[in-house]
Coordinates of C-alpha atoms and ligand atoms in Angstrom, one line a residue:
X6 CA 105.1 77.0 272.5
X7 CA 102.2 79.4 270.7
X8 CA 100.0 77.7 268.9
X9 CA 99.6 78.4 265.1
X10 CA 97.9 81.5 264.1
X11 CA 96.0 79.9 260.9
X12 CA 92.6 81.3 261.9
X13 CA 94.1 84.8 262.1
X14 CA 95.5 84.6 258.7
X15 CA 92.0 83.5 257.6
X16 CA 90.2 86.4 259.2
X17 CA 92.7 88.7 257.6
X18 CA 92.1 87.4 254.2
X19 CA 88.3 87.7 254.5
X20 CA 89.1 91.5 255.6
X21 CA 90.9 92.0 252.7
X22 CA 88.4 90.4 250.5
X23 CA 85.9 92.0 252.2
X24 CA 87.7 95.6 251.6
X25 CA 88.0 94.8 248.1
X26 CA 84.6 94.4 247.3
X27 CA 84.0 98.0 249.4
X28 CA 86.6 99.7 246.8
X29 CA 84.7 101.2 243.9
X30 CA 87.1 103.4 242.4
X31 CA 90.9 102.8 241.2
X32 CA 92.0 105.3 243.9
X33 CA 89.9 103.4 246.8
X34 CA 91.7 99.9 245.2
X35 CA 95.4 101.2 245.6
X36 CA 94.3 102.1 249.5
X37 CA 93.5 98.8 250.0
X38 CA 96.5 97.5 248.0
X39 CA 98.5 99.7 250.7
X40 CA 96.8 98.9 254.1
X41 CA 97.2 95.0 253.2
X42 CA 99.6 94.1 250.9
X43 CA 102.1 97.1 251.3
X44 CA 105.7 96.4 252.4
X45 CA 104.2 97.0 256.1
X46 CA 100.4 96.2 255.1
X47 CA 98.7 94.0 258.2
X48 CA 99.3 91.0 255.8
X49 CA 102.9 90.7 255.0
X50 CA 103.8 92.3 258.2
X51 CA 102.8 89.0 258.9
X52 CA 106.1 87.5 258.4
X53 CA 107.7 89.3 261.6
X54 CA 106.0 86.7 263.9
X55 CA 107.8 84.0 262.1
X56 CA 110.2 84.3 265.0
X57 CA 108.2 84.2 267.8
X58 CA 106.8 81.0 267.0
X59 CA 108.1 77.4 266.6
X60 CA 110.9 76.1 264.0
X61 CA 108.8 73.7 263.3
X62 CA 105.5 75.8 262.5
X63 CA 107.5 78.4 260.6
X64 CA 107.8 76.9 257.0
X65 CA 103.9 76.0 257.3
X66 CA 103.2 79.8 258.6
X67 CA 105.0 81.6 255.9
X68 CA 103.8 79.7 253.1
X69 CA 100.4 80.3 254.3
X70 CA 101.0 83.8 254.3
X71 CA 102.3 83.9 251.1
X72 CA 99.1 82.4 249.8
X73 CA 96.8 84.6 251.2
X74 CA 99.5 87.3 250.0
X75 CA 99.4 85.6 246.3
X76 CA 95.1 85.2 246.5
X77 CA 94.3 88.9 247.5
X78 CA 96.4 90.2 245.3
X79 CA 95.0 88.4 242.6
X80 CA 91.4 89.6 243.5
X81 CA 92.8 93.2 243.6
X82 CA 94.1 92.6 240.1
X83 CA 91.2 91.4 238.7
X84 CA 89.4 94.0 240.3
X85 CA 91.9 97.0 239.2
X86 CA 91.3 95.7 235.6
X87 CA 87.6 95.6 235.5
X88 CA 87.4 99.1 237.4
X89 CA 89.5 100.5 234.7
X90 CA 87.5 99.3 232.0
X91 CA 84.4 100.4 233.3
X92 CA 86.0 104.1 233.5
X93 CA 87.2 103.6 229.7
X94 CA 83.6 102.5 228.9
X95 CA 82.1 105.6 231.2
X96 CA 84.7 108.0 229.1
X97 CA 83.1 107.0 225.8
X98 CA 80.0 107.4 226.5
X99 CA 80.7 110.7 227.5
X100 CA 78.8 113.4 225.0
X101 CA 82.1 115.4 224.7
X102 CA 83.6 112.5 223.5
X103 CA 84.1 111.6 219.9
X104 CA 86.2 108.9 218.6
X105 CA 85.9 109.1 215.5
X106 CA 87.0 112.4 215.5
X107 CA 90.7 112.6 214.0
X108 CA 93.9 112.3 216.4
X109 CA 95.8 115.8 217.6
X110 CA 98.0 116.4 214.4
X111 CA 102.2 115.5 215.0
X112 CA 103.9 119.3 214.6
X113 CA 106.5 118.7 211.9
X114 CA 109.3 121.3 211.6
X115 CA 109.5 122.6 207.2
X116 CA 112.2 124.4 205.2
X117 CA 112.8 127.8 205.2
X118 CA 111.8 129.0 201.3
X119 CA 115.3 130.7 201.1
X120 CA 116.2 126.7 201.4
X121 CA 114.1 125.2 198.9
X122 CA 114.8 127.8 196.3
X123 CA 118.4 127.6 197.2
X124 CA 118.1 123.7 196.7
X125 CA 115.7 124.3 193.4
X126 CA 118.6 126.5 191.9
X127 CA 121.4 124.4 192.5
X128 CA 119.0 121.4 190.7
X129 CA 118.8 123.4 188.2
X130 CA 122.5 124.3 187.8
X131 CA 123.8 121.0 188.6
X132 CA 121.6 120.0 185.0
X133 CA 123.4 122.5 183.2
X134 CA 126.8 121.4 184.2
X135 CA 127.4 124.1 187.3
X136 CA 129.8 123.2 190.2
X137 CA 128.1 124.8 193.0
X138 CA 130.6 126.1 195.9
X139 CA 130.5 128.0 198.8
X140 CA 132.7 131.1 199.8
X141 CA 133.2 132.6 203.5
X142 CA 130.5 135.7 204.7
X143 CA 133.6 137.1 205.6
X144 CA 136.4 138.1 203.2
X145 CA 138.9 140.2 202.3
X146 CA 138.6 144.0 200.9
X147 CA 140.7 142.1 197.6
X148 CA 137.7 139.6 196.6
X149 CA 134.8 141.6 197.8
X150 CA 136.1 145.1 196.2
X151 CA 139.8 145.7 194.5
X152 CA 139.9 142.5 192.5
X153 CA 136.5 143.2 191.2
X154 CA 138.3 146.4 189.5
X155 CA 136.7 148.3 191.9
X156 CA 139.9 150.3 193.7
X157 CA 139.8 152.4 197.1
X158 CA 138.6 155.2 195.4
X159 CA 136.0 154.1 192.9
X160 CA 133.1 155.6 193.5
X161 CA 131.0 152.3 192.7
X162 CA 132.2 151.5 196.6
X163 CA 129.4 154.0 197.5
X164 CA 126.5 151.6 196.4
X165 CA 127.9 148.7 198.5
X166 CA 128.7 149.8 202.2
X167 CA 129.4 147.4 204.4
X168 CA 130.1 146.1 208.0
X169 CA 134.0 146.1 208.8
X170 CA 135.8 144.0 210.8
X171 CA 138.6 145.1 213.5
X172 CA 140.8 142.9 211.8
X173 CA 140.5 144.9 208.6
X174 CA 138.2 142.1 207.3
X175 CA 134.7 143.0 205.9
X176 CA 131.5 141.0 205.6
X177 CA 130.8 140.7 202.0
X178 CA 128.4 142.6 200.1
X179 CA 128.2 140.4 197.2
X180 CA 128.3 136.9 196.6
X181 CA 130.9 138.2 193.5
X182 CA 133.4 138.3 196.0
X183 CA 133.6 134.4 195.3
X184 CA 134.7 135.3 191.4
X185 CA 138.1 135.6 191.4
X186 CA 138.5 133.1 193.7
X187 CA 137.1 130.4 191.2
X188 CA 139.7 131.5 188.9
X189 CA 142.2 130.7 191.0
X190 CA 140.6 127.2 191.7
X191 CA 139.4 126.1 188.7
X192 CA 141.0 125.2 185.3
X193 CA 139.0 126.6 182.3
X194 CA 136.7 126.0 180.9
X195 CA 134.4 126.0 183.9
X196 CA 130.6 126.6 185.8
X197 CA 130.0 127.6 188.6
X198 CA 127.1 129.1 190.8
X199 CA 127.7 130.1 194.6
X200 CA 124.8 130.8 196.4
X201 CA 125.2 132.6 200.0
X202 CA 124.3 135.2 202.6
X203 CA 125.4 138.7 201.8
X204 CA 125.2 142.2 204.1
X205 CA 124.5 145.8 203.3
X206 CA 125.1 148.6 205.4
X207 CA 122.1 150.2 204.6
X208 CA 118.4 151.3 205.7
X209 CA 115.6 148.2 205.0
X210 CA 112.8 148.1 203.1
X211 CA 110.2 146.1 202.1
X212 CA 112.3 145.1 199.3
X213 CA 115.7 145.9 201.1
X214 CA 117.8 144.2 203.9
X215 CA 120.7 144.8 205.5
X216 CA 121.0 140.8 205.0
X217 CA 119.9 138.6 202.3
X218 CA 120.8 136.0 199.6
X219 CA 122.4 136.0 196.2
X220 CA 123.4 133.5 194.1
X221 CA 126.2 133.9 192.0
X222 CA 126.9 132.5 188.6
X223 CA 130.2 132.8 186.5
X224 CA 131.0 131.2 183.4
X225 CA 134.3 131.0 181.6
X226 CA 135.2 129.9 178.4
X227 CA 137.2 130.6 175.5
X228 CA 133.9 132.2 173.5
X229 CA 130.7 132.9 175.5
X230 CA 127.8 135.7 174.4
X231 CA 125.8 137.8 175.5
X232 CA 122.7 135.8 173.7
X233 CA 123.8 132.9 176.1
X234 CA 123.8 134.6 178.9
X235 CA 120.2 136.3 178.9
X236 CA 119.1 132.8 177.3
X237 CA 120.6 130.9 180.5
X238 CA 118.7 133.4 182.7
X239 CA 115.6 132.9 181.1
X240 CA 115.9 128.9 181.2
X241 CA 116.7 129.7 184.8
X242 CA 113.5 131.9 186.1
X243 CA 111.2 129.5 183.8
X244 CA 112.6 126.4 185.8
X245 CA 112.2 128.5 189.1
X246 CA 108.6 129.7 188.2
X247 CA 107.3 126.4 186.2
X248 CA 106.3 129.0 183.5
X249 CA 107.4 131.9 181.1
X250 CA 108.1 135.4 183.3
X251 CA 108.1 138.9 181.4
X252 CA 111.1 140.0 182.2
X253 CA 113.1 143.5 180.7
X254 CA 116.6 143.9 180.1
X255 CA 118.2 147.2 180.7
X256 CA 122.0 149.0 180.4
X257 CA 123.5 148.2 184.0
X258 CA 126.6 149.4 185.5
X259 CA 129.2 147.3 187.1
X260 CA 132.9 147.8 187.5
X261 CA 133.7 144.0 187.3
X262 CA 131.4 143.6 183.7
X263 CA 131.6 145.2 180.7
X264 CA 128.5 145.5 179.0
X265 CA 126.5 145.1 182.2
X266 CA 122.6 144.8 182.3
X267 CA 120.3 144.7 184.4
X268 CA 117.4 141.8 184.2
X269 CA 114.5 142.7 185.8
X270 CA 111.2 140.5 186.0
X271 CA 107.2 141.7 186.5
X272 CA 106.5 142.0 190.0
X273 CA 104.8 138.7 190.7
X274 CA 103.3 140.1 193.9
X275 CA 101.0 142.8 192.3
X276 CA 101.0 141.1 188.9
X277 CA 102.6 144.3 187.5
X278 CA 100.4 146.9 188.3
X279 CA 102.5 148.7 191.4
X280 CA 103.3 147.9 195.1
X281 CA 105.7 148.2 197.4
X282 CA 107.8 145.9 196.5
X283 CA 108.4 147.2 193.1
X284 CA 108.2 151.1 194.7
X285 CA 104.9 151.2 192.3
X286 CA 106.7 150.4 188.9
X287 CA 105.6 146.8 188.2
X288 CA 109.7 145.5 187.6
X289 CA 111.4 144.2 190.2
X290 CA 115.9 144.3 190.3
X291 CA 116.7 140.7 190.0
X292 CA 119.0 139.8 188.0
X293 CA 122.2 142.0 187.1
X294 CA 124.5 140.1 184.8
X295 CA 126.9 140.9 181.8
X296 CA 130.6 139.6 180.1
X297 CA 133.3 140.2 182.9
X298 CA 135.9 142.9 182.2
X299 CA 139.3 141.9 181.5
X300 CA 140.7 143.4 185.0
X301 CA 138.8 140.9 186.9
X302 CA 139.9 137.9 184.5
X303 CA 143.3 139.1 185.0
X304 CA 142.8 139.3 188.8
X305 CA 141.7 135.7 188.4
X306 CA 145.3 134.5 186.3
X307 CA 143.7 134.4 182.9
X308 CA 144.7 135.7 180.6
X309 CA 141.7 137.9 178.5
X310 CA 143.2 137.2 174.9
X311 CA 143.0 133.9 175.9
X312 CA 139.7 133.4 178.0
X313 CA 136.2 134.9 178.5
X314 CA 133.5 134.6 180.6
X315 CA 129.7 135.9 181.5
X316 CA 128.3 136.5 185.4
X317 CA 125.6 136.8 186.9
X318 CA 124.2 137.9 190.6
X319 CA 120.7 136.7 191.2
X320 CA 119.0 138.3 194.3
X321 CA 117.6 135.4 195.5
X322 CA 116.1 136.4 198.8
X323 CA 114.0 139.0 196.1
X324 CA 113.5 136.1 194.1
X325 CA 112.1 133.8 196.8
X326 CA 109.9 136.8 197.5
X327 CA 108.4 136.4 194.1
X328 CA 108.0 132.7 193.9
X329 CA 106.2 132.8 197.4
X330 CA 104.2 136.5 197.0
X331 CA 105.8 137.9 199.9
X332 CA 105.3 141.8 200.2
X333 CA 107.9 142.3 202.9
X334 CA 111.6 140.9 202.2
X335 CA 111.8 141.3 206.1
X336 CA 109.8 138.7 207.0
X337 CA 112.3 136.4 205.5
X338 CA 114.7 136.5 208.4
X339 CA 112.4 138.4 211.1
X340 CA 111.7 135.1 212.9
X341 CA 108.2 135.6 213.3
X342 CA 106.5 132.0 214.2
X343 CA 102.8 133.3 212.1
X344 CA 104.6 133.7 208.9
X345 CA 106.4 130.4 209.3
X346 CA 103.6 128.3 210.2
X347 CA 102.7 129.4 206.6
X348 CA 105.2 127.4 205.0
X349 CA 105.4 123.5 205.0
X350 CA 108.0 122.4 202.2
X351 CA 110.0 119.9 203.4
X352 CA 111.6 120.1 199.9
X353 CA 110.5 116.0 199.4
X354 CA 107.7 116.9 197.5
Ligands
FA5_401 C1 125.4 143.1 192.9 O1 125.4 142.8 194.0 C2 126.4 142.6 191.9 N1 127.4 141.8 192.5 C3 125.6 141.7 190.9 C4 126.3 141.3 189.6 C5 127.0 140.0 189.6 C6 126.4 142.1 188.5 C7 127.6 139.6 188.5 C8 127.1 141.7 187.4 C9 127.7 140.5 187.4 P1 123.3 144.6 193.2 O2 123.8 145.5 194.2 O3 122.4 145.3 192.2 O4 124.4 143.9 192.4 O5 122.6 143.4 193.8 C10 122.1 142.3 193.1 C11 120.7 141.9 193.4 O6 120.6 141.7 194.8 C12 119.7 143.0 193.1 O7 119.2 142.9 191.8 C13 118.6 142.7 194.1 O8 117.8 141.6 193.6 C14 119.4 142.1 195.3 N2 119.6 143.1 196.3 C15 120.5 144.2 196.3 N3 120.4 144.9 197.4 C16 119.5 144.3 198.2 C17 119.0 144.5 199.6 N4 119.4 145.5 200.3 N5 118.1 143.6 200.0 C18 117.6 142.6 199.2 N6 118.1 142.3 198.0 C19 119.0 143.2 197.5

């Protein structure tokens, strides 16, 4: 029978201790943790002579080795936390280090300004009594052209080209394609704005895209006037700006009204006085508008002796441009991450 190998537990527990006290750095302490207390550390490796020696000395061994096991790993504890301290100490009294310097700054996403003057517009609408709806990007030739009263052959289809589909479907050019389709939805009397993305087939500019935003307005009724219409426009554009705009009001022509105008406001980006935006004339195209003609009120099943009704389509991606001072409408959907960073409505505020 072996006798009991107390002593060498003993010796091996000083070692550890005594390795410990050696370790003066966080990396030098998890050595030690690993050469004595690892799963095959001198220490706990221990346990595999539990066989060799007698069933009676066994329970006395193990529990011994557990102890040591328990007391050097308390040491290395204590040890591990007071190391770590004294680095956190050492790191603040470091010259680079400040701490009352302010924390790294969370990045937060914001809303795209087409958003929040998309969301500020149908505010403003919703007060007045507008439904605000949405129409499909793609549409038929009938709402985006023909039941506008502008046929095949009308040579108005020249100032609106557009992308077509293979499927003889076109992307619209106009939010007005959603005009007659409100007719054919809603009982009279009714308001409604639909705000959406429209596309040109054309060349771009800084105040041109071949995609960009509108928001349309229609109002029918059994009476309206013209003097309610450019008042409603002007209530709109003051709300939108927080003050009065000049704005100038000029003949327009559009198959679908009759009179048509054109409403256009002082270039807010050059304050009048000529850029780019405005091609050097001070007035920017934003707001084209008049009494709809009778072939489109028709188009819509009601009847014009009966009904009447005022639209309007705002270019809102123009208008966004003025709220903002942006002097290139192609920033608006470029993507770029430096013009973004600019903007930080989250449209809370
Ligand atoms: C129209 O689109 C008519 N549907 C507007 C309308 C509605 C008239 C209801 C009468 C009654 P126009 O093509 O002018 O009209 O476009 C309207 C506005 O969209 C313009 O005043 C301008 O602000 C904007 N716009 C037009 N083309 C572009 C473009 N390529 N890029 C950016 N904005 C544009």
């Amino acid at each position: 029978m072996s006798s009991l190998p107390i002593d060498e537990l003993i010796e091996l527990k000083q070692l550890a201790l005594n390795a410990l006290e050696q370790a003066q750095t966080l990396d030098a302490l998890t050595e030690v943790e690993r050469e004595y207390l690892g799963k095959k550390g001198s220490i706990r490796s221990q346990m595999r002579r539990l066989g060799k020696l007698d069933p009676s000395q066994r329970p006395i061994f193990g529990k011994t080795v557990n102890e040591v096991a328990q007391e050097v790993e308390k040491i290395l504890e204590a040890s591990r936390s007071q190391l770590k301290e004294a680095e956190r100490a050492e790191a603040l009294k470091a010259p680079h280090f400040d701490p009352t310097l302010p924390g790294m700054k969370a990045q937060s996403g914001a809303l795209h300004p087409l958003t929040l003057i998309d969301w500020r517009l149908d505010e403003i609408f919703r007060s007045m009594g507008f439904y605000v709806l949405d129409y499909p990007e793609v549409d038929s030739e009938y709402y985006n052209f023909e039941g506008l009263n502008i046929p095949a052959d009308h040579p108005a289809r020249d100032m609106q080209d557009t992308f077509w589909l293979t499927n003889g479907k076109l992307l619209r050019t106009h939010t007005s394609a959603g005009q007659v389709r409100t007719m054919q939805t809603f009982k009279p009397p009714f308001k409604a704005i639909f705000p959406g993305r429209v596309f040109r087939y054309e060349s771009t500019d800084a105040s041109h895209d071949h995609t960009f935003h509108q928001v349309e307005g229609i109002y029918i009724a059994k009476e309206v006037s013209v003097a309610h219409l450019i008042s409603s426009m002007k209530t709109l554009l003051s709300e939108v700006f927080g003050r009065e705009v000049k704005v100038r009001l000029r003949p327009g022509y559009f198959p679908f009204v009759e009179p048509g105008f054109e409403l256009d406001i002082s270039c807010l980006v050059c304050g009048g006085s000529g850029c780019s935006v405005c091609k050097q004339s001070g007035w920017v195209e934003l707001l084209p508008c008049g009494l709809i003609h009778p072939n489109v009120l028709r188009a819509g099943g009601l009847d014009p002796d009966e009904w009447q009704g005022w639209a309007f389509g705002l270019g809102m991606s123009r208008l966004v441009m003025m709220r903002y001072q942006i002097e290139d409408i192609r920033h608006l959907l470029g993507g770029d991450i430096r013009f973004w960073s600019q903007f930080t409505g989250t449209g809370l505020e």
